[in-house]
Each structure stands twice: as structure tokens, then as C-alpha cells.
Short mmCIF file of C-alpha atoms and ligand atoms in Angstrom, two decimals:
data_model
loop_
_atom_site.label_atom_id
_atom_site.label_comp_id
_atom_site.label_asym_id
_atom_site.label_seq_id
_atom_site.Cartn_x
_atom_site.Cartn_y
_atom_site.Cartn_z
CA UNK A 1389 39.79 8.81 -92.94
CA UNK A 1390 40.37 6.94 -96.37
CA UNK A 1391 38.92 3.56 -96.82
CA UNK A 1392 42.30 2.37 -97.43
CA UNK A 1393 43.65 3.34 -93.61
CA UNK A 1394 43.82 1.78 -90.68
CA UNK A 1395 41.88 2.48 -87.19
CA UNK A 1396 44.34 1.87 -84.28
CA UNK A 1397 42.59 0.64 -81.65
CA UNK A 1398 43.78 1.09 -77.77
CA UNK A 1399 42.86 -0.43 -74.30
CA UNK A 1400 44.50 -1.21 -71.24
CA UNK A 1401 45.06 -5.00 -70.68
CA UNK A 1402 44.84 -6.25 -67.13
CA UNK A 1403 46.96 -9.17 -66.71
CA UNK A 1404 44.14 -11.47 -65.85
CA UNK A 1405 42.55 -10.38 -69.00
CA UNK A 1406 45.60 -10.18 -71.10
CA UNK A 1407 45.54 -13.84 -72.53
CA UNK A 1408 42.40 -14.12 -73.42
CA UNK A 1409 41.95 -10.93 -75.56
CA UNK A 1410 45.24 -12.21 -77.32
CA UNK A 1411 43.56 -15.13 -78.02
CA UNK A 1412 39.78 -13.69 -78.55
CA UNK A 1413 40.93 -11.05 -81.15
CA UNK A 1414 42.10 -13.15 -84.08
CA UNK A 1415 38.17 -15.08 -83.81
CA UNK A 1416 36.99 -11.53 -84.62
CA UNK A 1417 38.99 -10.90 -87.38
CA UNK A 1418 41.80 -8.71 -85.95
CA UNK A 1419 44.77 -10.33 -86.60
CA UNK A 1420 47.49 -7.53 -85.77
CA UNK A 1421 47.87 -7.36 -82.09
CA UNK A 1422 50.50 -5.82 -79.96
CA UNK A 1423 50.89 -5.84 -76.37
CA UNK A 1424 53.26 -3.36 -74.27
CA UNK A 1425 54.25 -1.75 -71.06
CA UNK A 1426 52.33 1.51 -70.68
CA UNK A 1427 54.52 4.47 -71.28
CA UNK A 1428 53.18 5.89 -67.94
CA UNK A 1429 53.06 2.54 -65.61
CA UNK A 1430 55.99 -0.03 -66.26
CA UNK A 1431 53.83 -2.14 -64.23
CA UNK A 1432 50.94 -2.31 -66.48
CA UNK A 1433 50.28 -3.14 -69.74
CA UNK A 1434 48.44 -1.71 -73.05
CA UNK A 1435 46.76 -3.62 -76.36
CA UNK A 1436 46.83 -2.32 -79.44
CA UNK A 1437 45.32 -3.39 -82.68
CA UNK A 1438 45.29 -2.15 -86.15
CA UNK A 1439 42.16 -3.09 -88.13
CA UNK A 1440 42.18 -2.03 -91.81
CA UNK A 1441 39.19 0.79 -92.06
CA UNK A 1442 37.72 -0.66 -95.15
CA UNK A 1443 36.65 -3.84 -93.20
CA UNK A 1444 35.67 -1.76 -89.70
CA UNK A 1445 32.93 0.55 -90.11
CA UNK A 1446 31.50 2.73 -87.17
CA UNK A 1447 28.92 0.30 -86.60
CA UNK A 1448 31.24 -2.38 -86.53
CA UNK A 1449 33.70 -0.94 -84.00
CA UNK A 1450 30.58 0.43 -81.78
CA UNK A 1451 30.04 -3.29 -81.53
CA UNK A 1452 33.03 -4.87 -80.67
CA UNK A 1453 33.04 -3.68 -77.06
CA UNK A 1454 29.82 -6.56 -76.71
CA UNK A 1455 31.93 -9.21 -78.05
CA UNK A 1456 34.35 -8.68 -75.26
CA UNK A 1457 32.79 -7.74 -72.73
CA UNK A 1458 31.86 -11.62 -71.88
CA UNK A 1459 35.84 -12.05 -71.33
CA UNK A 1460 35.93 -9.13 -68.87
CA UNK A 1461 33.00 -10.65 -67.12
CA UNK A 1462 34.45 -14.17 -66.66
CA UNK A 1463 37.01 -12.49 -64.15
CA UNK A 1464 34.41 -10.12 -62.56
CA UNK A 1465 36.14 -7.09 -64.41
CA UNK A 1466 34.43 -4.06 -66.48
CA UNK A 1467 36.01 -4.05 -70.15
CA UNK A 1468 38.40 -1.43 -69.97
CA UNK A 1469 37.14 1.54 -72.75
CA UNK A 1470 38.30 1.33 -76.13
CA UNK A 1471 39.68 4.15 -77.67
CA UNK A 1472 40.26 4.51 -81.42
CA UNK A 1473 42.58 6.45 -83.58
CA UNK A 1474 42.59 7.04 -87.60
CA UNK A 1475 45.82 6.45 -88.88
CA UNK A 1476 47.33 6.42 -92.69
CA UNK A 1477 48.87 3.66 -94.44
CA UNK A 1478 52.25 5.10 -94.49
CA UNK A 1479 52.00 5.46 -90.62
CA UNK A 1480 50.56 2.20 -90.32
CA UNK A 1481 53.36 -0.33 -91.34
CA UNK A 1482 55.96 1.79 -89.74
CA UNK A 1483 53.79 1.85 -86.47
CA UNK A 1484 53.60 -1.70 -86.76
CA UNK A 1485 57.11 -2.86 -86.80
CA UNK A 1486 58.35 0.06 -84.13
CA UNK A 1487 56.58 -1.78 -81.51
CA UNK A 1488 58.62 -5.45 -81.99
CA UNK A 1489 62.11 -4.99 -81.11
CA UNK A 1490 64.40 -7.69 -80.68
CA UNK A 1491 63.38 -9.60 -77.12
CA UNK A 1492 65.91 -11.29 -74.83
CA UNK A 1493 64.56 -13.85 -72.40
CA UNK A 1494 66.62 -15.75 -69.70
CA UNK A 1495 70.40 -16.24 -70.10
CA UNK A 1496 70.50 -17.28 -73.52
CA UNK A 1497 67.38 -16.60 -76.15
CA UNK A 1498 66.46 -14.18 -78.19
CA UNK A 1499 62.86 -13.52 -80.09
CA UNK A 1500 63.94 -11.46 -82.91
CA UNK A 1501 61.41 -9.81 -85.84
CA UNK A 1502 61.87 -11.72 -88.88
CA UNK A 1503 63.11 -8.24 -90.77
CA UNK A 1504 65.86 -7.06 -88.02
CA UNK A 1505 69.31 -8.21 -87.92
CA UNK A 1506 70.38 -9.76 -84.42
CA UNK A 1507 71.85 -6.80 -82.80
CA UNK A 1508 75.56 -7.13 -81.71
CA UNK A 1509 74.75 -6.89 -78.22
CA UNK A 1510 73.04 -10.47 -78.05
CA UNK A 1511 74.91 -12.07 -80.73
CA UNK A 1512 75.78 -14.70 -78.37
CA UNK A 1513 72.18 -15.96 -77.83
CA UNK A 1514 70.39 -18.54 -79.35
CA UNK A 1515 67.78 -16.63 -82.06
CA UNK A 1516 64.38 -17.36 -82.37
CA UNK A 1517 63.13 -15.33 -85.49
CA UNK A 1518 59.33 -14.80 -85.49
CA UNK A 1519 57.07 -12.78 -87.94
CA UNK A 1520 54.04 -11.73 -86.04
CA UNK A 1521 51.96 -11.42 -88.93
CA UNK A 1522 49.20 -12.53 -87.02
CA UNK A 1523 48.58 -12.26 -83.35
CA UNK A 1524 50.55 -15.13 -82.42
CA UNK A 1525 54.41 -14.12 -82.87
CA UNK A 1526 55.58 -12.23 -80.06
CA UNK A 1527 56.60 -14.44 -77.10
CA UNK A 1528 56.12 -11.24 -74.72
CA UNK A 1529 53.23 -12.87 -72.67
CA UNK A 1530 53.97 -13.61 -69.18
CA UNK A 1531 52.99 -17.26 -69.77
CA UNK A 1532 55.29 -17.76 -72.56
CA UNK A 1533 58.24 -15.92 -71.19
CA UNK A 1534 57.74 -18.32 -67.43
CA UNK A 1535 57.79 -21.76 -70.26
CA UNK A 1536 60.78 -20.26 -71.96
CA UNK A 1537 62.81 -19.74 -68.50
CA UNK A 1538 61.86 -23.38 -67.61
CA UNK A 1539 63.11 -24.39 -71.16
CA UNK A 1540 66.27 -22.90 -69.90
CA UNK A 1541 66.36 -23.83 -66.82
CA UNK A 1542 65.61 -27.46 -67.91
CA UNK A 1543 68.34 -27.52 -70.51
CA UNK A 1544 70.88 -26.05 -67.42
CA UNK A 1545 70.10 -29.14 -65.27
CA UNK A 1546 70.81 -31.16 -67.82
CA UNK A 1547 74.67 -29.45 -68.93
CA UNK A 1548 73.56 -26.81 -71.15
CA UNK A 1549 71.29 -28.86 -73.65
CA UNK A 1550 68.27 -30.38 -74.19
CA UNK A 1551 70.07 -32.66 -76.56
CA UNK A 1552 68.24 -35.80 -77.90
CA UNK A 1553 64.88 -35.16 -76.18
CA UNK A 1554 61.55 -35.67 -78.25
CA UNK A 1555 58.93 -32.52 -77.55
CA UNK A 1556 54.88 -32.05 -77.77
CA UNK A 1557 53.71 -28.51 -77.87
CA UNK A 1558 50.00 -28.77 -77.37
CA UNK A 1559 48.70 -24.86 -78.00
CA UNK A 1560 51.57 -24.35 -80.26
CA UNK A 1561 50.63 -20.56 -81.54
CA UNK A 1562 53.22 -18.86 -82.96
CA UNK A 1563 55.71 -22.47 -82.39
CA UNK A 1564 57.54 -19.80 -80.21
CA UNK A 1565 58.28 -22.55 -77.63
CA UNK A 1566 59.10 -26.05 -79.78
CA UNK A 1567 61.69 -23.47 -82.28
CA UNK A 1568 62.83 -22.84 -78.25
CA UNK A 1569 63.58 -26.12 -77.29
CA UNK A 1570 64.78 -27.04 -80.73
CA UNK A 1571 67.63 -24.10 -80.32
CA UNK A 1572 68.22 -25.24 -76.96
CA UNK A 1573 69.40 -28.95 -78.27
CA UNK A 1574 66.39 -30.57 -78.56
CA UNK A 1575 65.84 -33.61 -81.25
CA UNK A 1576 62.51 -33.06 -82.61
CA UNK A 1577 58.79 -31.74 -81.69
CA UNK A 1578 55.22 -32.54 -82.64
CA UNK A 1579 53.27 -29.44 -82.23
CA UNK A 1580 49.04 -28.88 -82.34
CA UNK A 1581 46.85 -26.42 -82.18
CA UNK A 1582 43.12 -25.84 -82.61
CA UNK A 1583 43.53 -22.92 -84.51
CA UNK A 1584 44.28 -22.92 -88.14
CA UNK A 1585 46.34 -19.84 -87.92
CA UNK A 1586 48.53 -20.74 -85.38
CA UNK A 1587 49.33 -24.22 -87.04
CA UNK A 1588 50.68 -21.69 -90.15
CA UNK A 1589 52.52 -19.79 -88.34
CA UNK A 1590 54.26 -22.58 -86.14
CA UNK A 1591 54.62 -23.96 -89.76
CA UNK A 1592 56.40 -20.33 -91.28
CA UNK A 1593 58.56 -19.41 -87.94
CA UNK A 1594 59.89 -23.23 -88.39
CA UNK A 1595 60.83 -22.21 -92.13
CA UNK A 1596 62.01 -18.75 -90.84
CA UNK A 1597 64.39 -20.44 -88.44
CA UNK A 1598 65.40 -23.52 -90.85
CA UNK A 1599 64.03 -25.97 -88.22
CA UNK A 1600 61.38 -27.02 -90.51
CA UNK A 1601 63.00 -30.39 -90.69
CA UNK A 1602 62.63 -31.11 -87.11
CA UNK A 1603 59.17 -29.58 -86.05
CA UNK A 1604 55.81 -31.44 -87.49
CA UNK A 1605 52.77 -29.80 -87.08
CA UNK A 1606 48.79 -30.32 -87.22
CA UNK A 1607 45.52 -28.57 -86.86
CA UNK A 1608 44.18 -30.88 -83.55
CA UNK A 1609 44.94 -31.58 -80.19
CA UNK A 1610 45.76 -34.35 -78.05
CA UNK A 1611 44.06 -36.34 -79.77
CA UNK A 1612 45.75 -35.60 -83.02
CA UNK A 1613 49.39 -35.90 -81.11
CA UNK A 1614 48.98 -39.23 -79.20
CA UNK A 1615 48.26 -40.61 -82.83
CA UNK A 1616 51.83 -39.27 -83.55
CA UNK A 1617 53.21 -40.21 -80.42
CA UNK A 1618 51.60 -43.60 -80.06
CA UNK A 1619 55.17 -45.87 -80.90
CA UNK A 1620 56.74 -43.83 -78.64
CA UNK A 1621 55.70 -40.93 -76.49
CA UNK A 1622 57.85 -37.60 -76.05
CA UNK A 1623 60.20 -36.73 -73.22
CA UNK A 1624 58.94 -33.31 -72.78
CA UNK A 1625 55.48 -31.93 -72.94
CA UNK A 1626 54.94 -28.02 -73.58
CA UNK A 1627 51.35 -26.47 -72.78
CA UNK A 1628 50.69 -23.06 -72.19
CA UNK A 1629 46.57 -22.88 -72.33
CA UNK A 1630 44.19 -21.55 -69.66
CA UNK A 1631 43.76 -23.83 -66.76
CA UNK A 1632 40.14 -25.12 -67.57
CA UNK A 1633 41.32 -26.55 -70.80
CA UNK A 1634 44.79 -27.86 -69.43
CA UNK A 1635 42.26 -29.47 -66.78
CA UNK A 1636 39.95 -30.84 -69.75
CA UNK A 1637 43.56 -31.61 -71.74
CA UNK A 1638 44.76 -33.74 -68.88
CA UNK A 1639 43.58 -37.23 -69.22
CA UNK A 1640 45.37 -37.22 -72.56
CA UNK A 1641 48.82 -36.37 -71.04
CA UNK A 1642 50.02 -40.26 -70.27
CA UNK A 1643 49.65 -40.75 -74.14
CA UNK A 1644 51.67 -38.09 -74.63
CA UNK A 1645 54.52 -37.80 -72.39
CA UNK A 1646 56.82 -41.27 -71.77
CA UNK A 1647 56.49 -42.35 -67.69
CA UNK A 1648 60.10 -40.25 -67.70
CA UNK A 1649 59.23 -37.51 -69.03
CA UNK A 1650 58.71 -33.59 -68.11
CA UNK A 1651 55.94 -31.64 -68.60
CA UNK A 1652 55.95 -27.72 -68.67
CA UNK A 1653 52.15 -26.48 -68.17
CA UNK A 1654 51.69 -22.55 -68.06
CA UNK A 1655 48.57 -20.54 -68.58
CA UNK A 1656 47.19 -20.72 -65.23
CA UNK A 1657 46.98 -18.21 -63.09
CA UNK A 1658 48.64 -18.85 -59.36
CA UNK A 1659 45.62 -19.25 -57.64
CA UNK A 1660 44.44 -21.96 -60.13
CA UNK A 1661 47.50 -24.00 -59.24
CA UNK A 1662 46.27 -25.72 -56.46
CA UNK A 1663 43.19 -27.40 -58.65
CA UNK A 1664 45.20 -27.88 -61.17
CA UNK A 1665 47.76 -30.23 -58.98
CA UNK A 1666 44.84 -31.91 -57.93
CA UNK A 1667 43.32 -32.74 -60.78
CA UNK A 1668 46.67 -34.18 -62.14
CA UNK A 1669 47.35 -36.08 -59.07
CA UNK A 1670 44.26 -37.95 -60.20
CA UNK A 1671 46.09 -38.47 -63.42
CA UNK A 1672 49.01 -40.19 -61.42
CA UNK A 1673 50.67 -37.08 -62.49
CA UNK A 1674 52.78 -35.02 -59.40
CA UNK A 1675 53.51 -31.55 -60.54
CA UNK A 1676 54.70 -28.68 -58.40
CA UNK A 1677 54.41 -24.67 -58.72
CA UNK A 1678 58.01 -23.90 -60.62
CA UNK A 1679 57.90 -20.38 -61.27
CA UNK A 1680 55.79 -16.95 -61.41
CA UNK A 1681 55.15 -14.26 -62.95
CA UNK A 1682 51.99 -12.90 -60.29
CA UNK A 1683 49.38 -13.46 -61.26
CA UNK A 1684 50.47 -16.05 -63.90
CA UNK A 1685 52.22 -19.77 -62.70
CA UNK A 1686 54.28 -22.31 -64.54
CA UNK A 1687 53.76 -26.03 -63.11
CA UNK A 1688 56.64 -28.69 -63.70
CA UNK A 1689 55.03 -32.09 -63.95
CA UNK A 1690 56.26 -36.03 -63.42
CA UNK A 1691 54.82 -39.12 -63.09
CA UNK A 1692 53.89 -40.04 -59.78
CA UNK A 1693 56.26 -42.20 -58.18
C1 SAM B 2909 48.23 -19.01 -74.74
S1 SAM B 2909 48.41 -19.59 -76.36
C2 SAM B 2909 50.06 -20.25 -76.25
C3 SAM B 2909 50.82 -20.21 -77.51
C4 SAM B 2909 52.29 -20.61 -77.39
N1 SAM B 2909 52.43 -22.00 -77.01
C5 SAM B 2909 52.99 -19.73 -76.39
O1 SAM B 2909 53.38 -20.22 -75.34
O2 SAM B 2909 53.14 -18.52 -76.65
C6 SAM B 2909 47.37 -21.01 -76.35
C7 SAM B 2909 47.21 -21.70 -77.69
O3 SAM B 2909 46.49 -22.89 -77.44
C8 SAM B 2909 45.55 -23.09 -78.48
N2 SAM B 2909 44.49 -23.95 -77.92
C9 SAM B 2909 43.44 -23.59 -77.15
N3 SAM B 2909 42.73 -24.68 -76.79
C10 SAM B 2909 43.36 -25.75 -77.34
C11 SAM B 2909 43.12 -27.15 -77.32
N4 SAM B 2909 42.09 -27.68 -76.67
N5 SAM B 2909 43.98 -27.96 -77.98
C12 SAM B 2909 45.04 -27.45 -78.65
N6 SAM B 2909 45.30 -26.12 -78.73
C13 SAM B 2909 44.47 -25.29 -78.07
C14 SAM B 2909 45.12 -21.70 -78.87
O4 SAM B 2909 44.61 -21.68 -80.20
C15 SAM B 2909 46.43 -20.93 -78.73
O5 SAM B 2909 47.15 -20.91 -79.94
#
């Protein structure tokens, strides 16, 4: 093992625990993250990780297992074991880029890696180039993939388009779903995140895809959007965040969203849905259970009437 390779690091990923090691990983300084079906189980999924070795020594990767075992613990799970591999440069990049391959999702998109060419056999979808340089690019997460139907779904109700409607993505990440309404018809969207990362890459994908025009975006949250969006709120809110901080998230929604408007709210997991509706009725908010993807929900939210 050179200093100049890579360690490839793999664990299984329960889907309750999926999210947040997505999300934990980056904070640690691993940055490229994949996440796919076990070769052996369609059913259940595998994380991998590539840290370089020059930044990862043994005592450093001995560690890591304490810095997420907390996450494990917050569902009443063990961390499933770590296992690492040494791999060479060469091997690395190629490694990298086998495991994104161009993603269809509902009737129409298509998440496609920034260096393939759309393959003939979706060339009539609407393309949604990402570069998962960092952990945020894919779009493959349950959560993302049950927002991305509802875009659809959305845009069907209203004849094919989401033409002329104004978006907020709060918890933009990769931007995966604001470049998704914007393909879908939409007019513009204000996009935050807390993370500086993700506010780059929502900032590069919108480059990638020449939507940089319509699609703002700052390091913040509500906060930073209803500033935005106080003249004139959006039509359609996007937030796919775990429940507790869509809870905490929640009081800020009327400055966001005009008394009209939709809101899309994934991240929960089903069994969280019935607090969450709750705590938005309290909001003046009714929202309903749209769609899932066990153990993960999508709720579809209005004003209250
Ligand atoms: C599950 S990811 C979703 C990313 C993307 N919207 C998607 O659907 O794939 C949640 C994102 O929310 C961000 N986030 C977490 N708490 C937040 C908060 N209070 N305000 C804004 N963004 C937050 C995280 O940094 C992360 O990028």
C-alpha cells in the first residue's frame, strides 16, 4: 500500500441507516460515497467509500467505527463492520465511475454522470447531468427517487409541465431535485442548504445542465430563503431532510410557500408520518402520506382549508 492509493472502504447500509451515513460521511472528511444493491440481496443495500491512504492512517480508520457508531445507536442498531480494501490509483478512478451508470426514474428523467453520453435507449427523457464529486450527486436514495416521482406526478396533473411555477429546495444537496423541476417546466428555484458543499455542487450541476440562469442558491436555510421569497413566496416547496429537522423547519414553511402552493416533504420514515402531519396541522398546514418507498414516506402538503 503506497501513500498515494486509496483504501476502499465497505459496509452494509440498512435503510434506516442509509441517509444518515450519506450525510455523516462528508463531516468526516470522506467525500466519495457510493451506495448500491448488494450483488447477493437485490433487496439490500451496500456503502462504499474511497478515502485517499495518505490522509487515512491505521489509527485513523480503527477510529472511524466510534464516530458512527452514535448514528447506528439513534435507531437501536449495531454499526454494521467495516471492512477495508487497498486499492491502486489506476483501479481507483476506474472503480469510481463503474459504479454511476446512467439512472432512469419515473416516466420521464434521467440522472446521468456528467462524463457519459445519454444512452440511446432514454434519449427521450428529460436529462439531469450530475457529477458526484462529492457525496451528494447521485439521486439513488429512496427519499430522493419518492420527491422525483411526485415531481412527475405533479407535473402530470397539471398536462405534462410544471410550467411557470416558482420552487424552494430547502436541503438542496446535490440540486438533484430544483435541476428536476426546472426540466420538468418549472420557472425558477431558490435553493439552501446548511452545508457548504452541497450549495457548490447545486451551484456546478446547475452549470452542468445550463440552468444556472434559473436556479439561485445560498449557504442557509429557511431563514436565508424567506428573505428571498419575502415579495412573493414560491408555488412549490421541495424538502427532503430527516423528520426532526423538517419538524424544527416547519414554522418557517408559510414564509415560504404562497397559501396555494404545494409542498413535497421526504426524509421521513413511514412511521414518522403520523407526527409529522400533526405537527403541520398546527402549522395550518394539511398534508397527507403520497407515496413509499418502506421504510421511507413522501408527504404532499396544502394549506389548510
Ligand atoms: C437528504 S439530503 C437531500 C438532498 C437533496 N435535496 C435530495 O433530495 O437528494 C438533506 C440535505 O439537507 C441539508 N440540511 C440538513 N439540515 C438542514 C437545515 N436545517 N436547513 C437546510 N438544509 C439542511 C443537508 O446538508 C443535506 O444536503
Amino acid at each position: 500500500m503506497t501513500a498515494a492509493g486509496w483504501w476502499r472502504l465497505d459496509m452494509a447500509a440498512p435503510a434506516e441507516l442509509e441517509e444518515s451515513l450519506v450525510w455523516k460521511l462528508p463531516e468526516l472528511g470522506i467525500h466519495r460515497v457510493a451506495v448500491q444493491h448488494r450483488p447477493e440481496s437485490p433487496t439490500e443495500r451496500q456503502l462504499i467509500a474511497w478515502l485517499p491512504a495518505s490522509d487515512w492512517s491505521e489509527a485513523e480508520r480503527a477510529r472511524l467505527p466510534q464516530a458512527l457508531e452514535p448514528l447506528a445507536a439513534t435507531f437501536g442498531l449495531p454499526l454494521p463492520a467495516l471492512s477495508w480494501q487497498a486499492q491502486p490509483d489506476e483501479d481507483w478512478s476506474l472503480s469510481w465511475k463503474q459504479h454511476w451508470q446512467p439512472d432512469p426514474v419515473g416516466q420521464h428523467l434521467l440522472i446521468l454522470p456528467a462524463w457519459l453520453d445519454c444512452p440511446d435507449a432514454h434519449g427521450g427523457r428529460l436529462q439531469i447531468r450530475m457529477d458526484p464529486g462529492s457525496a451528494f450527486g447521485t439521486g439513488s436514495h429512496p427519499t430522493t427517487r419518492l420527491c422525483l416521482e411526485a415531481l412527475e406526478r405533479l407535473a402530470a396533473q397539471r398536462g405534462g409541465t410544471l410550467a411557470g411555477l416558482r420552487v424552494v429546495d430547502l436541503g438542496c444537496g446535490s440540486g438533484v431535485l430544483g435541476l428536476a423541476a426546472l426540466r420538468l417546466g418549472a420557472a425558477s428555484v431558490v435553493a439552501a442548504d446548511t452545508d457548504s458543499l452541497a450549495v457548490t455542487a447545486t451551484h456546478d450541476n446547475a452549470a452542468l445542465n445550463g440552468l444556472g440562469s434559473q436556479l439561485q442558491v445560498v449557504l442557509g436555510s429557511a431563514a436565508a430563503l424567506a428573505e428571498l421569497l419575502a415579495a412573493h413566496p414560491a408555488d412549490l416547496l421541495l424538502c427532503n431532510i430527516l423528520a426532526p429537522v423538517i419538524e424544527a423547519l416547519s414554522p418557517a414553511f408559510r414564509a415560504l410557500l404562497a397559501p396555494d402552493g404545494v409542498g413535497l416533504l421526504s426524509g421521513l420514515l413511514v412511521d414518522q408520518a403520523p407526527r409529522l402531519r400533526h405537527v403541520l396541522a398546527d402549522e395550518g398546514w394539511q398534508a397527507h402520506l403520497a407515496a413509499e418507498k418502506a421504510p421511507w414516506a413522501l408527504l404532499e402538503l396544502h394549506k389548510a382549508r
